[in-house]
Short mmCIF file of C-alpha atoms in Angstrom, two decimals:
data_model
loop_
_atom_site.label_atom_id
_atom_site.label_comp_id
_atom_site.label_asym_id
_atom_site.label_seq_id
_atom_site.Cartn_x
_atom_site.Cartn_y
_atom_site.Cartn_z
CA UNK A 374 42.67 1.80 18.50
CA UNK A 375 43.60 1.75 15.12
CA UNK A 376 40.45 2.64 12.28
CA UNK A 377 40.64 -0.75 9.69
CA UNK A 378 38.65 1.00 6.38
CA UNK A 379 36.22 -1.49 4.96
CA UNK A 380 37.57 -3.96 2.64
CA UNK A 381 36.76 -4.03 -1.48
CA UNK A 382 34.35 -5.70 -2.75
CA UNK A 383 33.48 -6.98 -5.94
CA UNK A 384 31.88 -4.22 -7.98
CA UNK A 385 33.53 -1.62 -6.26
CA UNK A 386 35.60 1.27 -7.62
CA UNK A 387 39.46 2.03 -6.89
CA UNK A 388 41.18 5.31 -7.99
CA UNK A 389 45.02 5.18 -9.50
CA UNK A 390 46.38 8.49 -8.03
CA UNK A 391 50.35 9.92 -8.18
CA UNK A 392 52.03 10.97 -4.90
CA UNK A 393 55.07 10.17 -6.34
CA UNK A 394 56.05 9.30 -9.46
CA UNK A 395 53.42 10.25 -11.99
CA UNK A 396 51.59 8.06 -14.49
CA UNK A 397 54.11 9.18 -17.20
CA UNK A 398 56.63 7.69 -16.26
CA UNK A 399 54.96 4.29 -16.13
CA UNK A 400 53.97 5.16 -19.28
CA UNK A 401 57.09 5.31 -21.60
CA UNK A 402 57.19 3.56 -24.59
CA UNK A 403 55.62 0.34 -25.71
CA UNK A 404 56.54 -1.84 -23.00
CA UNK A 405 55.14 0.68 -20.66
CA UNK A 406 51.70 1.26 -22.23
CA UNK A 407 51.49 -2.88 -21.49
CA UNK A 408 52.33 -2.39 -17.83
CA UNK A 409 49.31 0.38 -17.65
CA UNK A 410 47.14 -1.88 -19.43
CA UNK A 411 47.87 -4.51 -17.53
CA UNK A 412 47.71 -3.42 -14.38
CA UNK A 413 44.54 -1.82 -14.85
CA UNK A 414 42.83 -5.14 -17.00
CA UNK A 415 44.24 -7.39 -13.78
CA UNK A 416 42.05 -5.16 -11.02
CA UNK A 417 38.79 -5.43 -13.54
CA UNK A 418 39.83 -9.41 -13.74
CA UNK A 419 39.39 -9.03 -9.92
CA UNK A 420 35.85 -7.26 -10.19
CA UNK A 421 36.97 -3.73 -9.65
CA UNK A 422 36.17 -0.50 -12.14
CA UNK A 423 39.02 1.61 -11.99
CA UNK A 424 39.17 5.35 -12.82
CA UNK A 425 43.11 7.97 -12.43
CA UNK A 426 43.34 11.07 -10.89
CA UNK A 427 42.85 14.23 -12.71
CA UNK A 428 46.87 15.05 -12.65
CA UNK A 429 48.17 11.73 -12.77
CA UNK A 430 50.41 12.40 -16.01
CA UNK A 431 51.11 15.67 -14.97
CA UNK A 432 55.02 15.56 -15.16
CA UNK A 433 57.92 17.70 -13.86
CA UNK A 434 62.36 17.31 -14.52
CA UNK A 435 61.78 14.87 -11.32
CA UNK A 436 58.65 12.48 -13.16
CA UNK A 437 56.25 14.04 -10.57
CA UNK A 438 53.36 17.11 -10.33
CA UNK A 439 53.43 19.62 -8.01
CA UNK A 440 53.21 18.23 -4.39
CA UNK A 441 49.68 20.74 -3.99
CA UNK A 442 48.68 19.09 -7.45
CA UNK A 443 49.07 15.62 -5.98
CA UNK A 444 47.45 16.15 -2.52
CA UNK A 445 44.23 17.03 -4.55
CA UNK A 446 43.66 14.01 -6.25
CA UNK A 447 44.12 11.75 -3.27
CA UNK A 448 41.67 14.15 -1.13
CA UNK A 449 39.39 14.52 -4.53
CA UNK A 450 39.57 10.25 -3.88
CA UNK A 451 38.70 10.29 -0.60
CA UNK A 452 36.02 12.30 -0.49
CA UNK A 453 34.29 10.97 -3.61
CA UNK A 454 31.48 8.94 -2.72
CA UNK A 455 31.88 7.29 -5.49
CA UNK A 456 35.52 5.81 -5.11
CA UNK A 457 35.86 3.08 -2.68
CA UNK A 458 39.06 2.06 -2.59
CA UNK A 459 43.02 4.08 -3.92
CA UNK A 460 45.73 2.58 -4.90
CA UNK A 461 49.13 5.16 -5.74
CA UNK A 462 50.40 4.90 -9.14
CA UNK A 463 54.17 4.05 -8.60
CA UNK A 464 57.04 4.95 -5.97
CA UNK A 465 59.81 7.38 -6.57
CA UNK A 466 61.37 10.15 -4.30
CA UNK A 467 58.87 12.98 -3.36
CA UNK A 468 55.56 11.39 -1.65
CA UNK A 469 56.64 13.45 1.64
CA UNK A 470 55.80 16.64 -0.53
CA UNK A 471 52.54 16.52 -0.45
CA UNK A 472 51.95 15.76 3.31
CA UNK A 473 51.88 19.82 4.50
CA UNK A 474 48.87 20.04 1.72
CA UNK A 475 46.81 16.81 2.60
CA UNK A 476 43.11 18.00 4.34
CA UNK A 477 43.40 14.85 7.03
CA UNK A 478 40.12 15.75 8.41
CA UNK A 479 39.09 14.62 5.37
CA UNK A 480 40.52 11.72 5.20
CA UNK A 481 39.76 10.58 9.01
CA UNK A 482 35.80 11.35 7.56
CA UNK A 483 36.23 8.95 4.85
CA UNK A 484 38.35 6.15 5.46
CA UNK A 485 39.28 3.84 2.46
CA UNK A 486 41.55 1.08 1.21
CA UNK A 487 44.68 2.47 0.39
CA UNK A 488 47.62 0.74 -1.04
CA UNK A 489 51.49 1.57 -2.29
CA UNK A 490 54.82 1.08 -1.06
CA UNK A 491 58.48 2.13 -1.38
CA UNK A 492 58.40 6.41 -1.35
CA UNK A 493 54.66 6.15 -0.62
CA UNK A 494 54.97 4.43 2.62
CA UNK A 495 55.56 7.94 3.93
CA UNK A 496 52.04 8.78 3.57
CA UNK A 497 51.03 5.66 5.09
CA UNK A 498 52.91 6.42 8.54
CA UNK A 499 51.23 9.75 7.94
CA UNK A 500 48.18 9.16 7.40
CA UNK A 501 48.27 7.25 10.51
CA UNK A 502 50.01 9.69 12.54
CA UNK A 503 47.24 11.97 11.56
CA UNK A 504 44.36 9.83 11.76
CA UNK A 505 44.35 6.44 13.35
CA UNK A 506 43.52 4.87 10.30
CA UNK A 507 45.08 2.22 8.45
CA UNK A 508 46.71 2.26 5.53
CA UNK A 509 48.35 -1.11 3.50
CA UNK A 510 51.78 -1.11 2.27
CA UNK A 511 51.69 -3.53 -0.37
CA UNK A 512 51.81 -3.59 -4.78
CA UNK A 513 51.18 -0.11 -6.51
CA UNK A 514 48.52 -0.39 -8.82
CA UNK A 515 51.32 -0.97 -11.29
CA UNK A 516 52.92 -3.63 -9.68
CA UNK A 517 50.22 -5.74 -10.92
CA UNK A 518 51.48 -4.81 -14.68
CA UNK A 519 54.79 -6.20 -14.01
CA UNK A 520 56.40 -9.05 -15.72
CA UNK A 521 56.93 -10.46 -11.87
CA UNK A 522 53.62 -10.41 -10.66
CA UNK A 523 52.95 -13.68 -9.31
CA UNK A 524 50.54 -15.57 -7.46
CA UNK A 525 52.09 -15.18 -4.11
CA UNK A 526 52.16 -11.61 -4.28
CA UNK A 527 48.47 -11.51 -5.82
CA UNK A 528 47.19 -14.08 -3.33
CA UNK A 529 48.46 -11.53 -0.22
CA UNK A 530 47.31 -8.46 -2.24
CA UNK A 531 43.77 -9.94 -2.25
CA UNK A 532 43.66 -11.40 1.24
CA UNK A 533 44.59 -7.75 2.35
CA UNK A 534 42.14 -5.59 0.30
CA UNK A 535 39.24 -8.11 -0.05
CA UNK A 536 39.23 -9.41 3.77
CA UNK A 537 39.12 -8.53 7.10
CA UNK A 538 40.63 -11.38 8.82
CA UNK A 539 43.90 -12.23 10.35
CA UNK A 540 46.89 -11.76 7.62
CA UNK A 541 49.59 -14.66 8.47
CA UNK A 542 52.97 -14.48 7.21
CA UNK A 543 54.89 -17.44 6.42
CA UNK A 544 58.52 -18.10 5.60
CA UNK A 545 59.13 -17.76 1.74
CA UNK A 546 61.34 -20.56 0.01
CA UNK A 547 59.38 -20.25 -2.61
CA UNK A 548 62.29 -20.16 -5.06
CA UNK A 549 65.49 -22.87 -5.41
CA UNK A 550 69.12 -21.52 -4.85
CA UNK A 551 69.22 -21.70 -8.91
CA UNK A 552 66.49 -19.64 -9.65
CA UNK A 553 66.99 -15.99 -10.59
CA UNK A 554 64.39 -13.22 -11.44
CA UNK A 555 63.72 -9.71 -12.58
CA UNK A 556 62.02 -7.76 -8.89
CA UNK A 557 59.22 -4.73 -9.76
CA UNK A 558 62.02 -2.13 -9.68
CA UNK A 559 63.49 -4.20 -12.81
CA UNK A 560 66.69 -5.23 -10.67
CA UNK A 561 67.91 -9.09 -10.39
CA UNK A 562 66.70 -10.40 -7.47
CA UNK A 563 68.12 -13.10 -5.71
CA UNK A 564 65.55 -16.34 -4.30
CA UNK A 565 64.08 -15.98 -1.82
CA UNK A 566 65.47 -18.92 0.80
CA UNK A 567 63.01 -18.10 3.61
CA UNK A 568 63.60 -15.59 7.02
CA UNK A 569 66.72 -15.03 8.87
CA UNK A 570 66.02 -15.78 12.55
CA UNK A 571 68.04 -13.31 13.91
CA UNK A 572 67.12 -12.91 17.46
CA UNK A 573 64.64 -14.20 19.74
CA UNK A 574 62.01 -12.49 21.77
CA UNK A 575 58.36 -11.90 21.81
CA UNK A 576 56.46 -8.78 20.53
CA UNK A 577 52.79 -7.07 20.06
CA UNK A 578 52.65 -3.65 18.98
CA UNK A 579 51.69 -1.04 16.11
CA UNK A 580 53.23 -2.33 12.64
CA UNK A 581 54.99 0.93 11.26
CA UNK A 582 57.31 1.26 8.49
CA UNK A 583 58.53 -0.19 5.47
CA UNK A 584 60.67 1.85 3.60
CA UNK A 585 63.42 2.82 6.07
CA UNK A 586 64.57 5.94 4.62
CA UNK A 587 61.30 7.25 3.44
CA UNK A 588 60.10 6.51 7.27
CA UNK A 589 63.39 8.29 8.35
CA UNK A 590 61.79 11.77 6.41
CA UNK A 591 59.03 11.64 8.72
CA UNK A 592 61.32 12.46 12.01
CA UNK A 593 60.94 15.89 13.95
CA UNK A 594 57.84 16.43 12.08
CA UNK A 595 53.31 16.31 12.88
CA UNK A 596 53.63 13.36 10.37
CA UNK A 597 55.92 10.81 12.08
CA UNK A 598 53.80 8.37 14.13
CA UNK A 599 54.77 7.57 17.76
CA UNK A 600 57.26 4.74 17.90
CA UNK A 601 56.00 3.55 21.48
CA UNK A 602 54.78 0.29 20.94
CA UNK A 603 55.62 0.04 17.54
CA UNK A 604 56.92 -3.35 15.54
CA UNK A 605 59.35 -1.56 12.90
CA UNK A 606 59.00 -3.32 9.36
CA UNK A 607 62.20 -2.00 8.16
CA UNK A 608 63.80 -2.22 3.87
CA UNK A 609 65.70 -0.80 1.76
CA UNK A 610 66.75 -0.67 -1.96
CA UNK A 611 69.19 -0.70 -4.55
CA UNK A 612 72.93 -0.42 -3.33
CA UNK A 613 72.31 0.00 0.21
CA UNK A 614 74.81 -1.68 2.50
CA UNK A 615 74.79 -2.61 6.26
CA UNK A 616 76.36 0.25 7.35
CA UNK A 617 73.63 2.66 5.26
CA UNK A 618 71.11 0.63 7.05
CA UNK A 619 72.42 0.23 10.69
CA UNK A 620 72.60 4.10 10.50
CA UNK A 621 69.66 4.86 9.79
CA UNK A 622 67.84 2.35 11.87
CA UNK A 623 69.82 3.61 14.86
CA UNK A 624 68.52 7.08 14.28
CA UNK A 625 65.35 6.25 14.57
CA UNK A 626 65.70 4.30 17.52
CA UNK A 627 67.78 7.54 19.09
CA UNK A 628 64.19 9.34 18.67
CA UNK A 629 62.96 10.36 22.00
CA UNK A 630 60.48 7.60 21.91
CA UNK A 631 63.02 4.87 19.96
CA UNK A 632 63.18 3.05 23.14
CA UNK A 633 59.23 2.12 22.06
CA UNK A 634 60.32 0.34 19.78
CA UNK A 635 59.14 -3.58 20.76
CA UNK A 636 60.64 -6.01 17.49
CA UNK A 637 62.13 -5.48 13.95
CA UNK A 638 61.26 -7.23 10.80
CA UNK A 639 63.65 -6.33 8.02
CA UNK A 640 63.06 -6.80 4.57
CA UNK A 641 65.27 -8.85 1.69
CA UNK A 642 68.38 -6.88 0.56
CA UNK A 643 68.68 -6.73 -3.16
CA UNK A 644 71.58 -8.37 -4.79
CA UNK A 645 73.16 -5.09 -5.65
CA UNK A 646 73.57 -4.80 -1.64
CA UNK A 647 76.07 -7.64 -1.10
CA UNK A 648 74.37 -7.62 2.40
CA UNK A 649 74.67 -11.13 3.90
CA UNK A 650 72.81 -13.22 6.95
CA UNK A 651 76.18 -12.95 8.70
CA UNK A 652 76.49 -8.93 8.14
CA UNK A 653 72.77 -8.25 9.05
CA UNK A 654 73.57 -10.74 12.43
CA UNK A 655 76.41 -9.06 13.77
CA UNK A 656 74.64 -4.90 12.64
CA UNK A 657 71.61 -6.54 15.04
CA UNK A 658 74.40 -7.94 17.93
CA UNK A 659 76.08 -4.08 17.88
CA UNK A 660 72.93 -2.14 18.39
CA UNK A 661 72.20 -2.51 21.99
CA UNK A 662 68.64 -0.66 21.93
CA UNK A 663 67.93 -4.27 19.96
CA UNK A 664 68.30 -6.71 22.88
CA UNK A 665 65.73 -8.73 24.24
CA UNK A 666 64.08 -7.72 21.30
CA UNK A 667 62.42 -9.66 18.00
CA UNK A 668 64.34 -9.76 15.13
CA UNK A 669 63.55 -11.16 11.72
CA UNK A 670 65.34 -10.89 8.26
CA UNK A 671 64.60 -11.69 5.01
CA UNK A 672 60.94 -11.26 4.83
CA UNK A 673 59.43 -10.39 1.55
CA UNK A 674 57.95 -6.60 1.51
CA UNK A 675 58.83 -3.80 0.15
CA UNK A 676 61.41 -3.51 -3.40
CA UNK A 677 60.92 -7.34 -3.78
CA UNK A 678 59.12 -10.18 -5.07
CA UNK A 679 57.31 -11.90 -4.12
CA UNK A 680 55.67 -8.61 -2.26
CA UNK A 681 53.57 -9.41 0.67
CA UNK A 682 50.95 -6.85 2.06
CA UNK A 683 50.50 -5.63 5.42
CA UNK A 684 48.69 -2.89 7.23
CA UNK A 685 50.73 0.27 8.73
CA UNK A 686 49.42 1.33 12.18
CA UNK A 687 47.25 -2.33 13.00
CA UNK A 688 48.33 -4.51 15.04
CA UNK A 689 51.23 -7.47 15.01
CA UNK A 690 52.42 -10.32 16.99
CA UNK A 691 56.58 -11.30 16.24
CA UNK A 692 57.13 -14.66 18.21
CA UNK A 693 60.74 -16.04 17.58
CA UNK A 694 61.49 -18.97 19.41
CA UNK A 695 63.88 -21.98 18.99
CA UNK A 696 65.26 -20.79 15.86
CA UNK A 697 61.26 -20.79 14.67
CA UNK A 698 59.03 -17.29 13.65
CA UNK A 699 55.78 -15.93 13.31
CA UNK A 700 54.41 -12.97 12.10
CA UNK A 701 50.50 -12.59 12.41
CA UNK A 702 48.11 -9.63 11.86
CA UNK A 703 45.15 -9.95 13.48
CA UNK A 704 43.22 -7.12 12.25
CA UNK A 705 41.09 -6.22 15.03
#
């Protein structure tokens, strides 16, 4: 059974740490200086102190510190007694790095809110692989500087990290066909016209995921959590199309426990993509380790926004039925 850490309270005390990107590059210039300050004045507005890592701007040719660097602040914020909560700094490309370095005893002996997304959901499928516990994928802490941070993806952010009770996803539609906006990554994103019911089925299982080719990393090594029984949350970014996708997806699902896998939930395609309802329909038809099986599209986590949270490694129930979804956490 999966190990839910407590959730924040107010008063409590979250630490910004860098497993990918570091804190420099958020930094950069004017306009980034407001995103730190931002971010940082918008978890105080929410009752929380907030203190960095010692090697958060510590900087390399590839915006990041050594992985061994990295690993020690997020131990150094787990085992603080003082630190109740850690959210990652940004995404990027090297988060796996620092997974041979990680003490996970120590983690399993402190369990805490954690939060990130994108390259750091590969030390959220770790950290569960490891130890049971889970970990949400959800807004870096400098998502919440971002021009685009809106209520929808505060109100899911809070729900997550202040609550223990069920987490209930609901189509999105928040946005009409004319509307156009700038996503955290700083791309156009296209509105969001609620899920693609792609194909029917039932599931309950482990919620693993997010990032599909961070998750891909993970494969053949300790780190990669078991896929039996899994619901695969499943996105991707920038110029990836179909084919880039249904590739990798079929990989995973050619693991020796693929098979496991019970339901898919794939995240929105960026515009840059091209990829279409129709494309991501017929990629689901051609995979036949996908029948009988869930399958939702266009759901709103990961490189978009609005950016939902969920938790890696608890529990999820897909229902899609007469052309109708659900997606519900229950968090027990």
């Amino acid at each position: 059974m999966a190990l839910y850490p407590r959730p924040l309270s107010v008063g409590d005390h979250v630490r910004v740490v860098a497993p990918a990107r570091s804190l420099a590059y958020v930094e950069q210039g004017s306009a980034g200086r407001f995103v730190a300050e931002l971010a940082t004045r918008r978890l105080e507005q929410l009752g929380l102190s907030v203190s960095f890592g010692a090697n958060v701007r510590v900087s390399d040719m590839f915006w990041s510190a050594p992985g061994k660097l990295r690993a020690e602040d997020l131990i150094d914020a787990y085992s603080d007694p003082s630190v109740d909560g850690i959210m990652s700094v940004i995404g990027g490309f090297t988060s796996n790095e620092i997974l041979p370095h990680l003490d996970f005893d120590v983690i399993a002996e402190h369990p805490k809110f954690l939060c990130g997304n994108s390259d750091v959901s590969a030390l959220a499928n770790a950290v569960y692989a490891k130890t049971g516990q889970v970990v949400y994928v959800g807004p870096h802490w400098s998502t919440l500087g971002m021009r685009d941070f809106g209520e929808v993806t505060r109100d899911a952010f809070v729900q997550a990290a202040f609550t223990d009770g069920p987490i209930v996803w609901e189509p999105g539609d928040w946005y009409t066909d004319d509307d156009w906006f700038i996503n955290q990554d700083g791309r156009v994103q296209e509105p969001d016209d609620g899920w693609w019911v792609i194909q029917e089925g039932r599931a309950e299982g482990v919620a693993l995921g997010s990032n599909l080719g961070t998750l891909g990393l993970l494969s053949g090594t300790e780190f990669m959590p078991s896929l039996n029984d899994a619901v695969l949350f499943a996105e991707v970014t920038g110029k990836y199309t179909v084919m880039d996708f249904r590739r990798e997806l079929v990989s995973l699902l050619q693991a020796p426990d693929g098979h496991g896998i019970e339901g898919l939930v794939i995240g929105r395609f960026q515009t840059a993509s091209r990829v279409t309802r129709v494309m991501v329909e017929e990629m689901v038809a051609s995979i036949p380790e996908l029948r009988g099986k869930p399958v939702v599209a266009n759901a709103s986590f990961g490189h978009t926004n609005p950016l939902l949270t969920f938790p890696v490694g608890g529990r999820v129930d897909v229902s899609v039925e007469g052309g109708e979804a659900s997606i519900r956490f229950p968090r027990v």
